Structure formats: C-alpha cells, structure tokens
Amino acid sequence: MRRIRILLADDHKLMRSGLRLLVEQQPELTVVGEANDGREAVSLAKSLKPDAVVMDIGMPNLNGIEAALQITQANPQISVVMLSMHSDESYVLRALKAGAKGYLLKDSAESDLIKAVHAVADGKSFFSPAVSKVLLDDYVRKLKRSGAEDAYDLLTPREREILQLVAEGKSNKDVANLLNLSVYTVETHRSNIMEKLNLRGIPELILFAVRRGIIS
Amino acid sequence: MPPDPAKNVAPPLPRTARLDDSEAERHAKQLRRLLVISFGWLLALLIGAGVDALFSVRRLDVASRRVSSLFAARNHVLGTIVVSVRVYDDQLERYLLQEQLQESAPDPSDVQRKIALVHGVLEGFKREFDPDEQVLIEAMQLQVQDEENVCATVLTWRADLRRQRAYQFIGQQLIPWRTRMFELATQISSLDERKLALENLAVATRFQMLESRLIWLVSLALIAGVLMSLICGWYILRLERQARQRYQALALSRLELEGLSARLVEAQEEERRSISRELHDEVGQSLGALLVEVGQLSKLVPPDDRVTQAQITHIKSVAETAVKSIRDIALLLRPPMLDDLGLIPALEWQAREISRRSDMEVEVHSQNVSEDLGDETKVTVYRIVQEALNNAATHAAAKNAKVTVVQGSDRITIEITDDGHGFDPKRQRGMGILGMEERVRRLGGTLTIESAPGKGATVKAELPLHQADPPLNHP
C-alpha cells in the first residue's frame, strides 16, 4: 500500500517536531517535508507534490489560509488540513473557501491528526469534534434567540442524503451513481438545498453540514 | 477591555505659562486703571472747558448788555437835559418876544419852573455819570444857576424894557448859553461814546481771551484724546496679538496632546500586539507542543499503569486549561483574526464571541469592504465595534445589536446599533467613548453617538481612507 505523503507547515519548530512524531508512528504515513512559513509551504507543495498538507493558520509572510488557497488552486489533488487555535466559524469558513478539506484544533491535534489525514486522503472532509460543537452551539443559540426555525428541518430525507454526500466531497456524478438518480435530478436537489438553507457555495454547505454534525 | 492609560492623561499646563499669565494679568490691570484715569481726565477737561465757556459767554453777555444799557440810559438823560434846556430856552424867548410875536406869552413862573426842571434833571442824573462827566454836568449846573439868576432879573422886565432889550439879550446871552449847553452835552456824549468804545473793546478782549482759552483747552483735549486713542489702539492690538498667540499656543498644545494620546494609543496597540504575539506564539505554541508530547507519552506508558496514566491525564488537562486561558488573553489583546482573516470575518468572530458570552445577538452586515484596508483603519474599526458591542451587552443589557460597515470611495462608515436601555451621550461619556473618539480623531474621522434613555444607542463612525497606513505585517 502506498504511504500517504505529508507536508507539515508550522512556524514553530516545536510544534512541527511534535506533529512529525505523531505522523511517523503510523506506518502508512510519512512526512516528506517541513515548511517554516506560508511561502515555503506553497513552494514545497509545488515541488514535493504531497498527498496532504497539514498547515497552521497563523504563520508569518503568508498565512495558512492564503497558502492553502494558492496550494489548492495550483494542485487541486493536494488535500489541506488546517491547524488552528480557533473554532470560530469565520476561520472554518475561510479555511473551507481556501480549499481546505480538514480543520483541526491544535488542542486535539494529537488525537485527531491521524484520522484527519486519512479522511482527507480519501477525499472526505474532517473537522475536529470541538469545532462542530462550537458551530452547532452558535447555530442553535442564534435560532433560539431569533425564534427562527432550523432550516435543516425543511429538508426532505432525500435532500439530507444528498447534502451529506455533497458535503463529504462527492461530485454530482458520484451522488447520482450512488443513489441511482440522474445527474440532472441531483443538481435540482442540490439547488433546492442551497435555497432552503440560504447558502452560497460549497464551503458554506460544508460548514452547515459540520455545524449540524452531518459530517465530521 | 482593559483600562486604557492613554485616556487618563491630562497634561498639566506648563508652569512658566501660568506665571506669565499672572504677570500679564497684573499689567493689564495697571493699564486698565491708567486708561480709566486718563479718560476721566479727558472727560473732566472737556466738561471744564464747556462749563467755563458757558459761564464766560454769559458773563460777557451780561457785561456788554450792561454797557449798552448804561449808554442808552445816559443818552436818554442827555436827551432829557437837552430837551428840557430847549424847552426853557424856548419859553424864555417867547416870553421876551411876547410883544413882537403877538402870541399868548408864557407865564413867567412857568419859565422859572422850566429852569428849575432843568436844574432838577441835572441834579437827579448827576450821580449816574462818571467823575469826568460829572465835571461837565457841574459846568452845566453852574450855567443853569447863572441863567436862573439872570432870568430872575429878566423876567421882571417891563414891556418897554423887553421890547428894547429882548433881541440884544437873546443874541448876546440866550444863544451863547444854548450853544454852550449843547457843547457840554456833546462833550458828555462823545465821552460816553469813547467809554462805550472802550467797554466794547474790553468785552471784545475778554471774548478773545475766552476764545483763545477755549482753543487751548479744546486742543489740549484733542491731543489727549488722540494720544489716548493711540494708546487704546496699541493696547487693543497688543491684546489681539496676545489672544492670537494664546490661541496658537493652545492649538499647538492641543495638537501636541492629540499627538501624545495618538502615540499612546499606537504604543498601546503595539504593546498589545507584541504581548499577544508572545503569548500566542511562544507560550501557546510551547503548550501545544507539550500537549502533543504528553499524548505521545501516554501512548508509551502501558495502559494498565493507572497511576502514571492518571498523572498524564492531569498534566494534559492543566496544559489544556493553560492553552485556553492564554488563547483567551491573546485574543482579547490583539485578535489575530484581523491579520488572519481580514476585517469583516474578524468582526463576525467578535459578534459571535459576544453572543456566546452574553444574551445579546449580533448581526454583522458589510458592503464593499476591501481586503486591503490599512492596518490602523482595521484596528480602529475593530476596536470601535468591540467597545460599542461591549457597552451594549454589559451596560445597556441589549438583546440585539447590528453592526454595519460600508466602504465608499474615500471613506468607511461603521454603524453599531443596539436595542438596550440607552444613555444620555451628553452626560455619560465614559473612558470607552473617549477612547473611541481618540482613535477616530487620530485617523481624521468623525464619531457620533445617538442615544437617549430607553431608546437604545447608535454609534456611528466615519473614517477617511487615505491609504497612508503602513502595510500590515503578520505578527
């Protein structure tokens, strides 16, 4: 079995060495490079073509979000896992918009990093459970205070199914195949979902899915 | 938000300025007193001159009136004398020529009465004349006396004697008497006229004196007035100059003060940023690494070693708590969101953060806000929103707040509205509001706060965008 090649990007050597230690304990994972800042991460990703980049958000020269954007735009097949201290949705959404597939809190890096790398290497999304919890709490609190109804309840079972698959990173064609539907039908469902949930773009859809615990 | 030291600074006035002030005050007082005294003198001078002129004119008027009335009275007296002499002459003549004229002759006693009348008139008016004139009057009196004596004889003449001597008497006695009488009267009259002329001259001289005195006084007053006007003008100019200087000094010191507080705000922001960075980067990251290491350690220790595992779990939880509190402190000091995400996501983060901590729900709306705002502008907007939301949540117990950020071509407008119980912005100006004002003024913007008790509050700030801010550096 091919080992998953990982690039670590963090401006703190201490953190990088800790992460490397974690990764190297897994026989199926290998660290191919370490970057000290965002710029280095972008150039190393370009030259090393890793399967996954585990990257801190707060980095000098070029921050992790900008770096993620440049990496995923240049090489869409590289999966980026953001490492962050912040569980706020501003961060999660920005990371998602930058093309990140995973979002890990540093506190839980030790327990979740391996899972996250595996998930994104499989083309799935991964979010620290703590992030999902914060997002859900915010969402529920807002609903409760504004008295609005949870848009998720408006979705039909079929739409919920499609929401999950799309949030997991499946294309319309994959979804159509999985559910035995036409691509056109899937597209219709998808636009209905977006409309009902008042979402703009896949990142917001993923965020919503994470918030509702549909994906993790 | 921790108390801001910049807001408490009110620099004392320089000591020398205060000394100067008291000295200038004393000078001004002296000058004022001098001016009041001078004006008093000037006024007194003018009033004195006026009163003097008034009295002098009246005196002159009285004098000249007296002179002319005296003259008129003497003329009248002289006239009376001359007339009464004429009347008596006439009577006497007619008496003497009664045979030739064939008229009714006057009674001799009547003629004598007429002479006595002349006598009385002379005696009666004698006192009204001056000594030199009295001599002449006395001469008249002597002549009248003579005439009276002669007449007494003449009046006893019988008709034939009268016929014989009348013409001779008239030609040799009566006419020369008459002529002499007229001469005397003319002398008195000319004396009088001379006197009148003299008196008039005296009046004229006095008038001239008054005139020259008046001219002198008026010119003195004029010179004093001009002098005083000059002094006043100079004083006013000096005051104006002083006022201008003071205003300039004030403006300068205010500018300095603003510069100082701006530097304080700047220094504070920089300090916060560096502390935040230190905490977040150094301590936070070390703790993060520690957590990773501890995780590793727990895997190395056999699971059945309960004591060690429990110890490791404890270490982990302590480290996690430390990470959390350091993150909270760092976020409060200088949210890295501003650098990591940009202004609007940072505001959204803050809104949610407040919503999590309080009972207030915050909405953030933005329009056209660009990613490359200057660092100072971003920080200012962020701090204003932070302050306003904190006030709304903690002091006004608001349930909902709305943050609107709109960027125009040359300015960015921030509006924070809440539905809390509001306050009177004219009276309640806490340090927070002062801090907001300071930050806004520093960037040349304006801050308005609209609120009234029970009406919620709206904080509105407008910041110009001059693109002079330094490019943002990642901490």
XYZ file of C-alpha atoms in Angstrom:
691
model
C 0.000 0.000 0.000
C 1.182 3.443 -0.946
C 2.055 5.604 2.017
C 0.357 8.953 2.420
C 2.921 11.669 1.901
C 2.537 14.648 4.209
C 3.945 18.172 4.234
C 3.985 19.887 7.626
C 3.780 23.686 7.726
C 4.054 25.495 11.030
C 6.254 28.391 12.058
C 7.068 26.698 15.343
C 9.706 24.035 15.231
C 8.468 22.556 18.499
C 5.012 22.050 17.061
C 6.380 20.599 13.831
C 8.534 18.082 15.622
C 5.576 17.028 17.787
C 3.411 16.561 14.715
C 6.191 14.680 12.929
C 6.496 12.351 15.895
C 2.764 11.646 15.726
C 2.762 11.034 11.996
C 5.844 8.881 11.876
C 4.382 6.441 14.381
C 1.924 5.439 11.691
C 3.480 3.103 9.155
C 1.144 4.221 6.376
C 2.024 7.919 6.833
C 5.256 9.708 6.042
C 6.432 13.292 6.377
C 8.057 14.419 3.154
C 8.825 17.986 4.137
C 8.520 20.742 6.698
C 7.809 24.379 5.906
C 8.521 27.269 8.245
C 6.041 29.726 6.754
C 3.273 30.037 4.177
C 5.521 30.918 1.290
C 7.772 27.946 1.894
C 4.716 25.713 2.194
C 3.469 26.833 -1.223
C 6.790 26.243 -2.924
C 7.371 22.888 -1.199
C 3.853 21.723 -2.085
C 4.605 22.588 -5.675
C 7.891 20.707 -5.768
C 7.103 17.781 -3.469
C 3.505 17.160 -4.578
C 2.450 15.690 -1.205
C -0.905 13.994 -0.696
C -1.731 16.184 2.248
C -0.536 19.435 3.757
C -1.022 19.929 7.482
C -0.771 23.648 7.963
C -1.041 26.174 10.759
C -3.222 29.235 10.102
C -1.102 31.800 11.877
C 2.191 31.928 10.007
C 4.470 34.778 9.008
C 4.943 36.074 5.451
C 1.931 34.266 4.101
C -0.719 32.995 6.463
C -2.050 29.468 6.281
C -5.325 30.409 4.661
C -3.665 32.269 1.811
C -1.154 29.474 1.427
C -3.962 26.895 1.330
C -5.685 28.864 -1.388
C -2.561 29.006 -3.517
C -1.791 25.312 -2.995
C -5.285 24.031 -3.798
C -5.614 26.306 -6.791
C -2.303 25.127 -8.221
C -2.767 21.462 -7.244
C -6.403 20.537 -6.587
C -5.405 16.965 -5.775
C -3.477 18.079 -2.663
C -5.659 17.968 0.433
C -5.058 20.633 3.013
C -5.739 20.172 6.715
C -5.768 23.449 8.590
C -4.417 23.539 12.083
C -5.889 26.263 14.180
C -6.364 27.529 17.683
C -9.762 28.923 16.731
C -13.020 27.065 16.488
C -14.957 30.074 15.240
C -16.909 29.759 12.024
C -15.117 32.750 10.492
C -11.978 30.662 10.487
C -13.658 27.470 9.392
C -15.439 29.197 6.545
C -12.304 30.990 5.397
C -10.398 27.736 5.511
C -13.095 25.982 3.521
C -13.208 28.780 0.990
C -9.449 28.492 0.648
C -9.987 24.880 -0.319
C -9.057 23.171 2.945
C -10.597 19.753 3.428
C -9.881 19.361 7.097
C -9.974 21.664 10.057
C -8.200 20.630 13.240
C -7.959 22.366 16.551
C -4.452 22.359 17.899
C -5.669 21.126 21.277
C -6.930 17.975 19.689
C -4.240 17.578 17.040
C -2.684 14.756 18.958
C -5.811 12.612 18.922
C -7.371 13.698 15.630
C -4.482 14.340 13.257
C -4.184 10.766 12.024
C -7.911 10.460 11.467
C -7.970 13.778 9.688
C -5.117 12.896 7.338
C -6.743 9.594 6.441
C -10.086 11.238 5.844
C -8.801 13.956 3.542
C -6.574 11.499 1.696
C -9.753 9.558 0.959
C -11.303 12.724 -0.405
C -13.530 13.255 2.641
C -13.759 16.212 4.958
C -12.671 16.216 8.551
C -13.413 18.617 11.353
C -12.410 18.444 14.990
C -15.442 17.449 17.030
C -14.916 20.558 19.148
C -15.316 22.697 16.039
C -18.581 21.026 15.102
C -19.763 21.547 18.643
C -18.972 25.262 18.671
C -20.572 25.758 15.263
C -23.672 23.873 16.332
C -23.902 25.790 19.603
C -23.691 29.100 17.777
C -26.287 27.985 15.299
C -28.715 26.690 17.921
C -28.269 29.754 20.101
C -28.975 32.020 17.186
C -32.050 30.074 16.205
C -33.319 30.134 19.748
C -32.809 33.873 20.175
C -34.213 34.875 16.841
C -37.042 32.336 17.110
C -36.387 31.192 13.545
C -36.842 27.607 12.617
C -33.991 25.286 11.828
C -33.654 25.293 8.084
C -32.416 21.697 8.266
C -35.906 20.589 9.267
C -37.162 21.929 5.950
C -35.097 19.384 4.037
C -36.635 16.152 2.742
C -34.873 12.896 3.627
C -33.560 12.662 0.093
C -32.198 16.177 0.267
C -30.490 15.402 3.568
C -28.889 12.380 1.992
C -27.608 14.446 -0.915
C -26.461 17.230 1.437
C -24.294 14.757 3.302
C -22.779 13.283 0.172
C -22.027 16.676 -1.334
C -20.555 17.870 1.952
C -18.336 14.817 2.031
C -16.840 15.995 -1.223
C -18.700 13.844 -3.717
C -19.381 15.213 -7.169
C -22.883 15.327 -8.665
C -21.994 12.338 -10.794
C -20.816 10.295 -7.787
C -24.009 11.150 -5.949
C -26.135 10.236 -8.960
C -24.386 6.896 -9.222
C -24.657 6.153 -5.530
C -28.347 6.979 -5.340
C -29.333 5.709 -8.741
C -30.567 9.101 -9.854
C -29.895 11.197 -12.901
C -27.251 13.899 -12.639
C -29.937 16.416 -13.505
C -32.095 15.316 -10.571
C -29.139 15.577 -8.229
C -28.446 19.070 -9.486
C -32.056 20.067 -8.883
C -31.934 18.672 -5.361
C -28.705 20.468 -4.728
C -30.022 23.843 -5.779
C -33.153 23.250 -3.660
C -30.942 22.504 -0.676
C -28.908 25.630 -1.213
C -32.033 27.718 -1.477
C -33.714 26.253 1.590
C -30.638 26.668 3.708
C -29.825 30.058 2.203
C -26.284 29.001 1.383
C -23.860 30.387 -1.139
C -21.309 27.922 -2.389
C -19.919 24.603 -1.332
C -17.838 25.981 1.584
C -20.968 27.279 3.282
C -22.702 23.989 2.593
C -19.846 22.093 4.203
C -19.873 24.473 7.126
C -23.568 23.851 7.565
C -23.045 20.135 7.396
C -20.319 20.322 10.007
C -22.432 22.522 12.191
C -25.279 20.033 12.105
C -22.948 17.144 12.715
C -23.790 15.629 9.337
C -20.131 15.219 8.616
C -17.158 15.404 10.905
C -11.267 45.626 27.511
C -8.538 46.649 29.937
C -8.481 50.273 31.056
C -6.675 52.456 28.652
C -3.946 54.574 30.263
C -3.990 56.993 27.339
C -7.440 58.145 28.307
C -6.499 59.273 31.762
C -3.707 61.562 30.745
C -4.460 65.259 31.132
C -1.074 67.020 30.972
C -0.705 69.989 33.343
C -0.179 73.438 31.928
C 3.473 74.429 31.778
C 4.493 76.315 34.903
C 6.031 79.257 33.077
C 2.828 79.801 31.179
C 0.961 80.173 34.426
C 3.493 82.694 35.773
C 3.279 84.665 32.552
C -0.428 84.696 32.883
C -0.475 86.241 36.340
C 2.081 88.861 35.339
C 0.170 89.728 32.226
C -2.949 89.955 34.346
C -1.263 92.483 36.648
C -0.049 94.501 33.682
C -3.456 94.527 32.158
C -4.963 95.688 35.446
C -2.490 98.554 35.683
C -3.120 99.540 32.124
C -6.845 99.439 32.664
C -6.547 101.703 35.699
C -4.365 104.098 33.725
C -6.863 104.192 30.895
C -9.770 104.845 33.233
C -7.874 107.705 34.900
C -6.834 109.201 31.573
C -10.313 109.042 30.206
C -11.580 110.602 33.422
C -9.158 113.469 32.991
C -10.065 113.924 29.388
C -13.723 113.987 30.240
C -13.130 116.442 33.102
C -11.132 118.644 30.783
C -13.866 118.711 28.195
C -16.591 119.361 30.764
C -14.464 122.050 32.431
C -13.839 123.756 29.105
C -17.521 123.625 28.257
C -18.661 124.996 31.633
C -16.008 127.696 31.550
C -17.005 128.746 28.060
C -20.651 128.802 29.054
C -20.041 130.963 32.111
C -17.607 133.271 30.327
C -20.010 133.833 27.481
C -22.782 134.572 29.918
C -20.566 136.968 31.859
C -19.513 138.721 28.664
C -23.083 138.905 27.564
C -24.115 140.465 30.870
C -21.223 142.939 30.729
C -21.903 144.053 27.190
C -25.599 144.330 27.937
C -24.806 146.457 30.994
C -22.544 148.699 28.939
C -25.059 149.214 26.204
C -27.945 149.780 28.630
C -25.797 152.300 30.527
C -25.030 154.028 27.283
C -28.670 154.112 26.333
C -29.637 155.461 29.762
C -27.108 158.289 29.511
C -28.188 159.084 26.042
C -31.679 159.311 27.364
C -30.555 161.543 30.239
C -28.582 163.758 27.893
C -31.554 163.911 25.606
C -33.785 164.856 28.519
C -31.325 167.570 29.576
C -31.058 168.965 26.069
C -34.805 168.856 25.562
C -35.536 170.490 28.907
C -32.926 173.219 28.147
C -34.595 173.759 24.755
C -37.994 173.940 26.324
C -36.868 176.517 28.868
C -34.971 178.492 26.192
C -37.973 178.486 24.037
C -40.201 179.602 26.861
C -37.847 182.379 27.817
C -37.504 183.512 24.234
C -41.194 183.568 23.738
C -41.660 185.472 26.963
C -39.152 188.105 25.951
C -40.543 188.474 22.476
C -44.161 188.430 23.523
C -44.774 191.983 22.205
C -43.213 191.316 18.795
C -44.670 187.868 18.260
C -48.090 188.802 19.423
C -48.768 185.406 20.813
C -50.035 184.493 24.181
C -46.994 184.844 26.359
C -45.988 182.109 28.748
C -46.319 182.801 32.388
C -43.011 183.940 33.970
C -43.486 181.456 36.796
C -43.823 178.753 34.174
C -40.489 179.779 32.672
C -38.903 179.677 36.085
C -40.395 176.257 36.667
C -38.841 175.092 33.447
C -35.434 176.290 34.558
C -35.915 174.619 37.905
C -36.821 171.445 35.999
C -33.526 171.583 34.136
C -31.822 172.073 37.404
C -33.607 169.119 38.942
C -32.842 166.938 35.956
C -29.170 167.771 36.188
C -29.080 167.190 39.889
C -31.093 163.969 39.575
C -28.945 162.377 36.945
C -25.641 163.703 38.116
C -24.928 160.526 40.053
C -25.332 158.406 37.011
C -22.317 159.906 35.377
C -18.690 159.161 35.835
C -16.473 161.696 37.633
C -15.030 163.159 34.418
C -18.540 163.632 33.122
C -19.720 164.990 36.420
C -17.319 167.906 35.912
C -19.177 168.756 32.742
C -22.528 168.290 34.428
C -21.385 170.627 37.164
C -20.418 173.159 34.493
C -23.916 172.768 33.119
C -25.324 173.227 36.588
C -23.249 176.361 37.116
C -24.504 177.778 33.836
C -28.081 176.886 34.660
C -27.559 178.531 38.024
C -26.281 181.659 36.220
C -29.158 181.560 33.820
C -31.595 181.144 36.649
C -30.210 184.216 38.352
C -30.199 186.257 35.142
C -33.682 185.065 34.298
C -34.986 186.158 37.635
C -33.998 189.721 36.612
C -35.116 189.418 33.020
C -38.490 188.136 33.978
C -39.079 191.287 35.987
C -38.544 193.496 32.902
C -41.431 195.607 31.922
C -42.828 195.519 28.444
C -40.965 198.541 27.124
C -37.722 197.294 28.546
C -38.374 193.965 26.998
C -39.086 195.460 23.631
C -35.913 197.434 23.889
C -33.589 194.775 25.048
C -35.065 191.461 24.003
C -33.146 190.921 20.788
C -29.972 192.028 22.347
C -30.437 189.687 25.283
C -31.328 186.797 23.084
C -28.408 187.406 20.765
C -25.843 188.043 23.452
C -27.000 185.807 26.282
C -29.501 183.203 25.386
C -27.924 181.857 22.189
C -24.377 181.589 23.614
C -25.868 179.846 26.671
C -27.698 177.468 24.469
C -24.653 176.845 22.339
C -22.533 176.224 25.416
C -25.126 173.863 26.813
C -25.145 171.895 23.574
C -21.383 171.871 23.535
C -21.316 170.464 27.046
C -23.907 167.871 26.101
C -21.911 166.964 23.019
C -18.791 166.637 25.118
C -20.560 164.300 27.517
C -21.943 162.334 24.633
C -18.589 161.962 22.973
C -17.075 160.981 26.318
C -19.803 158.391 26.599
C -19.141 157.148 23.142
C -15.482 156.788 23.876
C -16.335 154.924 27.015
C -18.673 152.650 25.134
C -15.982 152.006 22.620
C -13.598 151.232 25.472
C -16.072 148.955 27.154
C -16.771 147.217 23.888
C -13.090 146.799 23.397
C -12.797 145.279 26.868
C -15.612 142.872 26.088
C -14.008 142.008 22.812
C -10.699 141.433 24.556
C -12.310 139.221 27.095
C -14.063 137.396 24.341
C -10.787 136.896 22.596
C -9.288 135.641 25.806
C -12.136 133.202 26.172
C -11.694 132.195 22.596
C -8.018 131.514 22.982
C -8.615 129.681 26.259
C -11.242 127.569 24.579
C -8.981 126.861 21.653
C -6.248 125.927 24.066
C -8.486 123.646 26.105
C -10.025 122.032 23.068
C -6.658 121.412 21.503
C -5.427 120.011 24.788
C -8.439 117.701 24.920
C -7.933 116.831 21.285
C -4.296 116.000 21.805
C -5.125 113.995 24.903
C -7.908 112.231 23.037
C -5.673 111.402 20.116
C -2.992 110.266 22.491
C -5.410 108.103 24.363
C -6.859 106.688 21.174
C -3.364 105.789 20.129
C -2.705 104.133 23.459
C -6.006 102.304 23.291
C -5.365 101.232 19.737
C -1.970 99.986 20.691
C -3.423 98.198 23.695
C -6.124 96.570 21.623
C -3.565 95.487 19.062
C -1.460 94.062 21.832
C -4.440 92.227 23.261
C -5.279 90.873 19.853
C -1.744 89.734 19.371
C -1.738 88.128 22.784
C -5.037 86.443 22.092
C -3.708 85.175 18.802
C -0.541 83.947 20.441
C -2.514 82.261 23.148
C -4.830 80.691 20.645
C -1.853 79.453 18.684
C -0.229 78.141 21.820
C -3.475 76.466 22.752
C -3.862 74.954 19.311
C -0.286 73.818 19.441
C -0.639 72.248 22.837
C -3.852 70.583 21.781
C -2.088 69.272 18.725
C 0.702 68.044 20.934
C -1.788 66.482 23.264
C -3.505 64.771 20.390
C -0.186 63.615 19.082
C 0.691 62.356 22.507
C -2.512 60.435 23.015
C -2.294 59.161 19.464
C 1.175 57.897 20.221
C -0.157 56.364 23.400
C -2.922 54.604 21.514
C -0.382 53.476 18.979
C 2.044 52.333 21.630
C -0.730 50.576 23.440
C -1.859 48.812 20.308
C 1.713 47.842 19.527
C 2.243 46.643 23.061
C -0.889 44.572 22.965
C 0.086 43.126 19.666
C 3.501 42.144 20.869
C 2.239 40.687 24.152
C -0.461 38.870 22.251
C 2.084 37.560 19.797
C 4.424 36.470 22.547
C 1.658 34.706 24.412
C 0.134 33.124 21.379
C 3.306 32.192 19.566
C 5.716 31.382 22.307
C 3.714 30.220 25.280
C 0.737 28.929 23.306
C 2.798 27.018 20.828
C 5.013 25.569 23.501
C 1.982 24.391 25.374
C 0.554 22.995 22.149
C 3.756 21.106 21.565
C 3.687 19.979 25.183
C 0.204 18.583 24.669
C 1.388 16.630 21.662
C 4.320 15.292 23.654
C 2.104 14.331 26.560
C -0.153 12.483 24.129
C 2.876 10.610 22.911
C 3.900 9.885 26.450
C 0.536 8.424 27.380
C 0.901 6.013 24.477
C 4.318 4.914 25.678
C 3.097 4.203 29.177
C 1.294 0.870 29.424
C -2.462 1.354 29.791
C -2.551 -0.689 32.988
C -0.196 1.730 34.725
C -3.174 3.603 36.123
C -1.245 5.942 38.382
C 1.014 7.238 35.633
C -1.867 7.466 33.170
C -3.915 9.492 35.656
C -0.904 11.747 36.177
C -0.544 12.221 32.441
C -4.259 12.986 32.067
C -3.941 15.554 34.781
C -0.907 17.160 33.123
C -2.864 17.243 29.912
C -5.859 18.951 31.427
C -3.668 21.515 33.162
C -1.896 22.234 29.886
C -5.218 22.479 28.070
C -6.532 24.940 30.608
C -3.367 26.988 30.219
C -3.692 26.916 26.416
C -7.255 28.031 26.665
C -6.625 30.933 29.006
C -3.608 32.074 27.029
C -5.648 31.994 23.875
C -8.397 33.998 25.513
C -5.950 36.606 26.754
C -4.179 36.791 23.419
C -7.457 37.164 21.560
C -8.552 39.940 23.827
C -5.304 41.804 23.457
C -4.979 41.608 19.737
C -7.233 39.326 17.785
C -5.129 37.534 15.168
C -8.328 37.324 13.132
C -7.634 40.821 11.901
C -4.420 39.599 10.363
C -5.526 36.080 9.506
C -8.962 36.724 8.104
C -9.419 40.407 7.457
C -11.779 42.901 8.979
C -15.241 41.548 8.345
C -14.613 37.914 9.396
C -12.904 39.310 12.476
C -15.972 41.424 13.225
C -18.163 38.392 12.662
C -15.985 36.418 15.013
C -16.276 39.153 17.571
C -20.025 39.292 17.137
C -20.306 35.573 17.784
C -17.870 35.800 20.639
C -20.089 38.431 22.301
C -23.182 36.387 21.521
C -21.604 33.379 23.243
C -20.665 35.359 26.312
C -23.800 37.466 26.704
C -27.506 37.457 25.978
C -27.086 39.743 23.006
C -27.341 38.569 19.429
C -25.172 40.497 16.988
C -25.600 40.740 13.256
C -22.830 41.948 11.014
C -23.546 43.473 7.626
C -20.907 44.698 5.298
C -20.785 46.292 1.918
C -17.841 46.732 -0.427
C -15.314 46.332 2.359
C -11.998 45.638 0.707
C -9.406 43.189 1.996
C -6.518 45.599 1.844
C -7.599 48.219 4.345
C -4.772 49.838 6.262
C -3.804 48.152 9.469
C -4.643 51.203 11.532
C -8.054 51.550 9.969
C -8.795 47.886 10.574
C -7.720 48.073 14.190
C -9.728 51.258 14.702
C -12.884 49.787 13.222
C -12.358 46.635 15.204
C -11.858 48.462 18.486
C -14.830 50.760 17.937
C -17.077 47.787 17.253
C -15.604 45.956 20.227
C -16.191 48.904 22.545
C -19.687 49.632 21.274
C -20.761 45.987 21.484
C -19.249 45.590 24.932
C -21.117 48.670 26.113
C -24.337 47.455 24.566
C -24.013 43.993 26.127
C -22.705 44.898 29.569
C -24.117 48.368 30.319
C -27.234 48.632 28.197
C -28.348 44.970 28.518
C -29.220 44.990 24.833
C -30.799 41.907 23.270
C -29.886 42.672 19.696
C -27.186 44.660 18.040
C -26.392 45.344 14.441
C -23.028 46.228 13.008
C -22.931 47.761 9.545
C -19.706 48.510 7.741
C -19.892 50.247 4.392
C -16.913 51.266 2.360
C -17.220 54.160 -0.049
C -14.730 55.605 -2.465
C -12.923 57.694 0.100
C -14.331 56.682 3.443
C -15.518 53.802 5.511
C -18.637 54.105 7.651
C -19.274 51.995 10.702
C -22.581 51.926 12.487
C -23.390 49.954 15.598
C -26.999 49.987 16.736
C -28.421 48.282 19.784
C -31.790 47.995 21.484
C -30.535 48.402 25.038
C -31.711 50.980 27.530
C -29.530 53.694 26.110
C -27.972 56.630 27.860
C -27.534 60.353 27.537
C -24.419 60.789 25.399
C -24.001 64.394 26.566
C -23.659 63.389 30.182
C -22.324 59.904 30.215
C -19.035 59.838 28.451
C -17.049 57.019 29.811
C -13.460 56.231 29.110
C -14.569 53.847 26.413
C -16.257 56.574 24.409
C -13.283 58.873 24.881
C -11.057 56.096 23.617
C -13.238 55.624 20.558
C -13.195 59.357 19.880
C -9.448 59.426 20.237
C -8.949 56.588 17.803
C -11.324 58.110 15.282
C -9.817 61.594 15.569
C -6.381 60.136 15.088
C -7.426 58.959 11.647
C -9.181 62.243 10.884
C -12.644 60.750 11.122
C -15.797 61.633 12.998
C -17.672 59.799 15.704
C -21.289 60.445 16.574
C -23.254 58.790 19.316
C -27.000 58.982 19.311
C -28.804 57.678 22.293
C -31.393 58.546 24.862
C -32.503 56.664 27.945
C -34.802 53.869 26.834
C -34.078 54.404 23.150
C -31.087 52.187 22.508
C -27.923 53.607 21.068
C -26.292 54.192 17.711
C -22.583 54.682 17.423
C -21.542 55.920 14.034
C -18.011 56.464 12.883
C -16.714 57.702 9.575
C -13.095 57.205 8.724
C -11.406 58.702 5.696
C -9.362 56.295 3.628
C -6.120 57.915 2.637
C -4.151 54.767 2.088
C -1.344 56.181 4.173
C -1.372 53.309 6.600
C 1.628 51.070 6.709
C 1.052 47.721 5.026
C 0.043 45.104 7.526
C 2.687 42.831 8.897
C 1.867 39.496 10.195
C 2.834 39.167 13.836
